[in-house]
Coordinates of C-alpha atoms in Angstrom, one line a residue:
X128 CA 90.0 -104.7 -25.5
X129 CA 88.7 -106.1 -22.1
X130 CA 91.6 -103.9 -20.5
X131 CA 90.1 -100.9 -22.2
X132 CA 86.6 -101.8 -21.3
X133 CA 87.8 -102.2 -17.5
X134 CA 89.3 -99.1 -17.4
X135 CA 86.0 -97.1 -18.7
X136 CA 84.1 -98.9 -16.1
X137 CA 86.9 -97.3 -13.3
X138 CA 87.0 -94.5 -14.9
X139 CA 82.8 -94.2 -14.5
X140 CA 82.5 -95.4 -11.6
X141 CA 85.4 -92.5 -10.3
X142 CA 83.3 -90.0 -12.1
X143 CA 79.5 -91.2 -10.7
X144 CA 80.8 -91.1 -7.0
X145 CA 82.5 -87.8 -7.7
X146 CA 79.2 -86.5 -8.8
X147 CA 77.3 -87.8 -5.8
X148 CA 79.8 -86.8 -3.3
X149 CA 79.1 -83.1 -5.2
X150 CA 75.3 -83.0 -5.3
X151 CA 75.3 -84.0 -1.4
X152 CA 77.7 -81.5 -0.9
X153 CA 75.9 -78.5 -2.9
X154 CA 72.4 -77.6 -1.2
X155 CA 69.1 -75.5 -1.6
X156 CA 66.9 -74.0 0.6
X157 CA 63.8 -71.4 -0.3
X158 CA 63.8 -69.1 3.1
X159 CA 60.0 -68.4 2.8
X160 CA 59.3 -72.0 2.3
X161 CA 58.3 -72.9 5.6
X162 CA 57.6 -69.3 8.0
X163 CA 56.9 -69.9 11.4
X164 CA 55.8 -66.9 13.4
X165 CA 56.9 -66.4 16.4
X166 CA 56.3 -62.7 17.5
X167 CA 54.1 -63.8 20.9
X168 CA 57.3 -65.6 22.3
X169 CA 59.2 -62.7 22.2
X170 CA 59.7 -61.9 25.7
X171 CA 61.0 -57.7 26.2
X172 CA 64.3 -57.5 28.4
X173 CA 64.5 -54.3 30.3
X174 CA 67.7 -52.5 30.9
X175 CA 66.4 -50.2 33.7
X176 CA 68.4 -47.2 33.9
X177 CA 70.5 -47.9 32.3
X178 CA 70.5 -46.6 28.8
X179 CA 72.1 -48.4 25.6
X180 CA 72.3 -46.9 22.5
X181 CA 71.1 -48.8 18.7
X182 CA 74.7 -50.1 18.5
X183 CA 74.3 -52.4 21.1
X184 CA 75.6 -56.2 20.8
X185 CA 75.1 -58.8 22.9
X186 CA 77.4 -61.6 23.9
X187 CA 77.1 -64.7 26.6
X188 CA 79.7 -65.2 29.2
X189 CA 78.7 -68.3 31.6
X190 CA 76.2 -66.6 33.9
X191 CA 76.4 -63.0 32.2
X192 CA 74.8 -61.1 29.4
X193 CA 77.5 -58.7 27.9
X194 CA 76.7 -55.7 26.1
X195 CA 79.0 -53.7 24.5
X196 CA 78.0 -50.2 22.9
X197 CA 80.7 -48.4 21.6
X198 CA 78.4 -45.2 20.9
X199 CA 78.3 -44.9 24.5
X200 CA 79.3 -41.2 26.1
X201 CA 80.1 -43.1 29.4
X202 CA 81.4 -46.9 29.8
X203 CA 81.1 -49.0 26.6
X204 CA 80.5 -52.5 28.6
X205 CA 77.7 -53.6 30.4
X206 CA 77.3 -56.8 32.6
X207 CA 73.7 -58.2 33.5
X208 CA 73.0 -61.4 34.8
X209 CA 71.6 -63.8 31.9
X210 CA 69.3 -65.6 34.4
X211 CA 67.4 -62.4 36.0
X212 CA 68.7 -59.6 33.5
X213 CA 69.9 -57.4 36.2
X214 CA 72.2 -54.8 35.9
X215 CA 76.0 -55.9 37.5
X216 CA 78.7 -53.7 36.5
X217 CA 80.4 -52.2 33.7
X218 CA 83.7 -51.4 32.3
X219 CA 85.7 -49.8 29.6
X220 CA 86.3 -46.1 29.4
X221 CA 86.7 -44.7 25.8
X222 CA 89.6 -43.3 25.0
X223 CA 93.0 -42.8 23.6
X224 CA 95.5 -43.3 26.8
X225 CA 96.1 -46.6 28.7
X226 CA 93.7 -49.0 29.4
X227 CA 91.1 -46.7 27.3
X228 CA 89.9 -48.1 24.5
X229 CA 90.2 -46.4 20.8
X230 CA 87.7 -48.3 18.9
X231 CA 86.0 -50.8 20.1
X232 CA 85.8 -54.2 18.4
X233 CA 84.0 -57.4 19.3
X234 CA 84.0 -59.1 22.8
X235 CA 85.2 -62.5 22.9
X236 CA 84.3 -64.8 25.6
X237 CA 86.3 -66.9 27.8
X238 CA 84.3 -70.0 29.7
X239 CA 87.0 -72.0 30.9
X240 CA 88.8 -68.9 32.7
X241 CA 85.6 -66.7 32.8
X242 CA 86.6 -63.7 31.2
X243 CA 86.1 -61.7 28.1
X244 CA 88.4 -59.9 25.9
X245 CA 87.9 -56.9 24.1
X246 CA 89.1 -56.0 20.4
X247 CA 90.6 -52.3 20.2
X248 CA 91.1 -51.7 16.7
X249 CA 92.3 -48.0 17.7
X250 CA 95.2 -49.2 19.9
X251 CA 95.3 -52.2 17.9
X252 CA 95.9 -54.9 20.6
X253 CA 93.0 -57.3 22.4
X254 CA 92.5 -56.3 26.4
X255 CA 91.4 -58.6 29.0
X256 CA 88.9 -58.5 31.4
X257 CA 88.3 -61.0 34.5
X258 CA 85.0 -60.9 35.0
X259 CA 85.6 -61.4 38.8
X260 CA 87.7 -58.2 38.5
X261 CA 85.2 -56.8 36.8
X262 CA 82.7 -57.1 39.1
X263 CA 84.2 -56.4 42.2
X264 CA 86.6 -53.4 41.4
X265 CA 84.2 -50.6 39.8
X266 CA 87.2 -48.7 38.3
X267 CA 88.9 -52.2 36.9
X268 CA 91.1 -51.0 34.2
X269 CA 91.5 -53.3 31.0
X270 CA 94.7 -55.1 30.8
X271 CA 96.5 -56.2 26.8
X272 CA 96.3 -59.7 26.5
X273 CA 97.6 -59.8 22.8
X274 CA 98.8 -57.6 19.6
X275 CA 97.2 -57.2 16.9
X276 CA 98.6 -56.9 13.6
X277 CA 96.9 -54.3 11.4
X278 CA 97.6 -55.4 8.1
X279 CA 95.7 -58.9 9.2
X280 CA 93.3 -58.2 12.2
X281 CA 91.1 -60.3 13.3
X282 CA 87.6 -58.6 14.7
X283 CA 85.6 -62.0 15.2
X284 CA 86.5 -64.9 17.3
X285 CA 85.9 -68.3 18.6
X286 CA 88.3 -68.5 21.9
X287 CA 89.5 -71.8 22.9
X288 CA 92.6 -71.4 24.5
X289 CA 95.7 -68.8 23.7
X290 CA 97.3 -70.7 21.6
X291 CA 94.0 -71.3 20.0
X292 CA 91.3 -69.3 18.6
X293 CA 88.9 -69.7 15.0
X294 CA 88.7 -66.4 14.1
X295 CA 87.9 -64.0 10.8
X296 CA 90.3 -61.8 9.6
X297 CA 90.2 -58.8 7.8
X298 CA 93.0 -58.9 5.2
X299 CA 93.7 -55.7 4.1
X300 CA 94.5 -55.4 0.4
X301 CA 94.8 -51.7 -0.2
X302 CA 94.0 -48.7 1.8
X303 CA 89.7 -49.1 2.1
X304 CA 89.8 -52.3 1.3
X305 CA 90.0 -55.5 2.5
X306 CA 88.8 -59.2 1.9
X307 CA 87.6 -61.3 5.0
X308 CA 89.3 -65.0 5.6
X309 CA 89.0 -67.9 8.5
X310 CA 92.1 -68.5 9.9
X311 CA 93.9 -69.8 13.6
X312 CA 95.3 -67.7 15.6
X313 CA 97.8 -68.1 17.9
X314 CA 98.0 -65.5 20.4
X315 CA 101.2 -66.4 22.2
X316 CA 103.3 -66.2 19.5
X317 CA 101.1 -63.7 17.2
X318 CA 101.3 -66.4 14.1
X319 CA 98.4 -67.0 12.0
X320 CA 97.6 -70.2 9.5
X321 CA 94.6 -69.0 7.3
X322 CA 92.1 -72.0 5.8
X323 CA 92.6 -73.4 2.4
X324 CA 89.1 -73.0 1.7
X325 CA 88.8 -68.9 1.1
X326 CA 85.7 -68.2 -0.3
X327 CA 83.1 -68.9 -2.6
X328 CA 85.2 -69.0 -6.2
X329 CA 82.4 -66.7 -8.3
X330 CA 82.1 -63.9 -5.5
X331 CA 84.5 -61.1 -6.5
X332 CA 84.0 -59.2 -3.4
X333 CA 83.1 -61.3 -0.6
X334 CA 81.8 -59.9 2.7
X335 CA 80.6 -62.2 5.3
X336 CA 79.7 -63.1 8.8
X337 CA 81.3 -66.2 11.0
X338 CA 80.4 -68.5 13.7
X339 CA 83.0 -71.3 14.8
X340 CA 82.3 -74.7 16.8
X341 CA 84.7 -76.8 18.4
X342 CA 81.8 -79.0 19.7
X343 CA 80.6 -79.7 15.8
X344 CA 84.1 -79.2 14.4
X345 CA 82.6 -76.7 12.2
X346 CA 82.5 -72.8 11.2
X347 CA 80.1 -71.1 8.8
X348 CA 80.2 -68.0 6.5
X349 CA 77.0 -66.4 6.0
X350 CA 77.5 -63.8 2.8
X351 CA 76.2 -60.6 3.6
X352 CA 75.2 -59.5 0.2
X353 CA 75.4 -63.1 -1.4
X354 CA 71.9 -65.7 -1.1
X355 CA 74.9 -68.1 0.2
X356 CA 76.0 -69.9 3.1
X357 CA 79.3 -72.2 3.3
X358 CA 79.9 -75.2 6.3
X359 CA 83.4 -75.8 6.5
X360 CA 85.0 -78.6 9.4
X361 CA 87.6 -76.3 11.1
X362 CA 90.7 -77.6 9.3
X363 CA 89.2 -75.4 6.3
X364 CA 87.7 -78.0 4.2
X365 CA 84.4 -77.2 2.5
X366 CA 81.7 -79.6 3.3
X367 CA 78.6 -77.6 2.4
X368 CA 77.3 -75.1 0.3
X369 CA 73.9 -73.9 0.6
X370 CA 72.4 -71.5 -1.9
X371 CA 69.2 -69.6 -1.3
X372 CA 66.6 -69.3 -4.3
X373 CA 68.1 -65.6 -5.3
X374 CA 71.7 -66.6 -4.9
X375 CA 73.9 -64.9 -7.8
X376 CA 77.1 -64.0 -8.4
X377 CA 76.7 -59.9 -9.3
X378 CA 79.1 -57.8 -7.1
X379 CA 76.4 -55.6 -5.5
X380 CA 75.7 -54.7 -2.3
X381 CA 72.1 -53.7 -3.1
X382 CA 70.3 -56.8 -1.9
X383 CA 70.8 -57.9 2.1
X384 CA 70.9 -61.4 3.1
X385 CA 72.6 -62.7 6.2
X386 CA 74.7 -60.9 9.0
X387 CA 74.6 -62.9 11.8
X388 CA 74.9 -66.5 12.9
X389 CA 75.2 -68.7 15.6
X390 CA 75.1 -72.7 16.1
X391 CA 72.7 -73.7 18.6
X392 CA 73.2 -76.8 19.4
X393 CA 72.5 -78.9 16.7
X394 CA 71.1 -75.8 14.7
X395 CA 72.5 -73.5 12.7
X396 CA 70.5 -70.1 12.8
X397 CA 71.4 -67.0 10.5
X398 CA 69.3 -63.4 10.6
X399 CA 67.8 -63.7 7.0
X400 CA 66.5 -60.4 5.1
X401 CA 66.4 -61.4 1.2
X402 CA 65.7 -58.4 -0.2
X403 CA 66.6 -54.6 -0.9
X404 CA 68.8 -53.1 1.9
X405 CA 67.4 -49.7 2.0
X406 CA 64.1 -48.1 1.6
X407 CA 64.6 -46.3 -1.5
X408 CA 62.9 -43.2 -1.4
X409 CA 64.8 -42.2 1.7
X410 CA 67.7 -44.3 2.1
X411 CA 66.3 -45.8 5.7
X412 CA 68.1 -49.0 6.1
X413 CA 66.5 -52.2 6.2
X414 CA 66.6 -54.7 9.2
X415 CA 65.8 -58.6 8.6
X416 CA 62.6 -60.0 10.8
X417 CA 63.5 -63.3 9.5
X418 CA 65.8 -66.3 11.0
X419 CA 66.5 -69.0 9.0
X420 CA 67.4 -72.6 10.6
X421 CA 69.3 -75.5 9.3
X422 CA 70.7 -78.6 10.6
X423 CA 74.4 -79.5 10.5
X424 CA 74.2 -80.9 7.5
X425 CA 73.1 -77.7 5.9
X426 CA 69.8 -79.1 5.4
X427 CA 66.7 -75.8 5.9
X428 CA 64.8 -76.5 8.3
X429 CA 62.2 -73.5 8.9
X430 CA 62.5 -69.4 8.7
X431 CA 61.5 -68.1 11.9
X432 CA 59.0 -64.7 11.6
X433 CA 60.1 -62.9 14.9
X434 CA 57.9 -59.7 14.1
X435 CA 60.8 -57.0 15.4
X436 CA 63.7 -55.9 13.5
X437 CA 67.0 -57.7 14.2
X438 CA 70.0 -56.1 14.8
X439 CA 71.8 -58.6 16.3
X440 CA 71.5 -61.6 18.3
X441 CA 73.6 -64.0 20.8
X442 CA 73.0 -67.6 21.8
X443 CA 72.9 -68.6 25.8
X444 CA 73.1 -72.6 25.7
X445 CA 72.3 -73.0 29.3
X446 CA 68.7 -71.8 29.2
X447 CA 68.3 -72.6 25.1
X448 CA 67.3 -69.5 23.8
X449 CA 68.6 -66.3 21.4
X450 CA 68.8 -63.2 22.8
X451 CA 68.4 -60.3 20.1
X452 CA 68.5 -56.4 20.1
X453 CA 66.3 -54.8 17.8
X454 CA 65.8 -51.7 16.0
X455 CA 62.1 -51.6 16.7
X456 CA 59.5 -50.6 19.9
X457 CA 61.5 -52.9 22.3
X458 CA 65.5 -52.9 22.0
X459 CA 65.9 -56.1 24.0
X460 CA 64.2 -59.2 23.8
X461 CA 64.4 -63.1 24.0
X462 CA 63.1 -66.1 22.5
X463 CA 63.5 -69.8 24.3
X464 CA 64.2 -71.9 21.2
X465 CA 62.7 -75.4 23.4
X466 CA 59.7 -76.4 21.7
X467 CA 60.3 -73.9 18.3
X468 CA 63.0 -75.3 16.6

């Protein structure tokens, strides 16, 4: 009998810290809890002549502002310097023959060897670009760094080194669809090891957003159509789970929530819209206003109002501050995160 009794207490005491390690694991957070606004500390970036279409993205490379635009008629990348914002160079003709680019992906950048690389999901292969080639040859033609296989692409990455990079993959299924996953890649040798952890368990079509950081040994997923956003440590184990007060499991894509995301440093900051995705009575789409900020323990922190609508935002570490294009009366702006968040 005392045997029996010993094992219950093993057997309870298994099952209580089970529980705990759960609940600290599983977390809430009400995005219009705690609204800061922040409109006045948007500061408008101007691009001079140089004109940029809504489909611009921005990207940080060391000392340079990237953005790409792959509506544009004439080159698709533009260089500025991140410091003054003045216009450098550009690159990247569209294009189906050599060197031309198809259908232009994402940029990825490269500190250590200060480049970026461009996805072309036409030609399906990534191309370099040294940025001091960049900058001094005007007619620098693209060179392919990697292959890309189409049944598996990846379109957003984390680079650390070529036998290294955190990126998300689309995984095609079936013709027109495809289901996105967080794997390695190994561009040397083209081989791919996906994470264990694959998605949320009651999303049947799961569509998110990524962000990867060596520094916090940690990537997120941000759900585009989900109130939900997982913190996995970057050999694909799930450590958090954070679910937003109108998180549920419906496969609809009516509702927007989060479509961008970036850590900064020892933030993690997601574009946050939490409602309807279109105006209804004439299909206009929606654009979020809203950031919403957590530490690295997936704890919320505050939603910050920034008055303009988002389309898409980069982090620059060196001078602590996002840097967004918006669908609004200024297409550029930034906002110096010291003394906000």
């Amino acid at each position: 009998m005392k045997h029996g009794n010993i094992l219950l207490c093993v057997v309870c005491l298994f099952s209580l810290l089970s529980c705990k390690q759960h609940s600290e694991s599983v977390k809430h957070y009400d995005a219009l809890s705690n609204i800061k606004n922040v409109k006045e500390h948007i500061h408008e970036i101007s691009t001079g002549d140089i004109a940029i279409s809504d489909f611009g993205k921005p990207f940080i490379l060391n000392d340079y502002l990237i953005i790409s635009d792959y509506k544009s008629f004439d080159k698709l990348i533009y260089v500025f310097d991140k410091n003054t914002f003045t216009y450098l160079a550009n690159v990247g003709d569209r294009g189906q023959g050599p060197s031309e680019i198809a259908n232009m992906g994402s940029i990825i950048p490269d500190e250590k060897n200060n480049a970026f690389y461009v996805f072309d999901h036409g030609h399906q292969l990534l191309y370099d670009c040294p940025m001091d080639s960049v900058l001094s040859n005007p007619n620098y033609l693209p060179k392919k760094k990697a292959d890309i296989d189409p049944s598996e692409f990846p379109f957003k990455m984390q680079y650390v080194n070529d036998t290294l990079a955190y990126a998300l993959y689309m995984h095609v299924l079936n013709p027109g669809d495809y289901t996105p996953m967080v794997g390695k890649w190994n561009m040397q040798t083209g081989k791919t090891d996906f994470m264990e952890y694959t998605g949320h368990p009651e999303i049947e079509r799961k569509r998110v957003s990524f962000a990867a950081s060596t520094e916090h040994n940690l990537y997120a997923e941000v759900y585009w159509y989900h109130d939900l956003i997982t913190l996995c440590t970057l050999d694909g184990k799930l450590k958090y789970t954070l679910y937003g007060t109108k998180w549920d499991n419906r496969k609809s894509s009516d509702n927007g929530y989060s479509t961008e995301v970036a850590f900064c440093k020892n933030k993690l900051i997601a574009d946050y819209l939490g409602g309807p995705r279109f105006v209804k009575s004439n299909q206009i789409t929606e654009d979020p206003t809203r950031l919403i900020v957590f530490d690295l323990e997936g704890n919320y922190l505050t939603t910050l109002e920034i008055g303009y609508a988002i389309l898409s935002f980069c982090y620059d570490k060196d001078n602590n501050r996002l840097i967004f294009v918006f669908n609004d009366e200024i297409q550029f702006g930034y906002l110096d995160l010291d003394g906000i968040v």
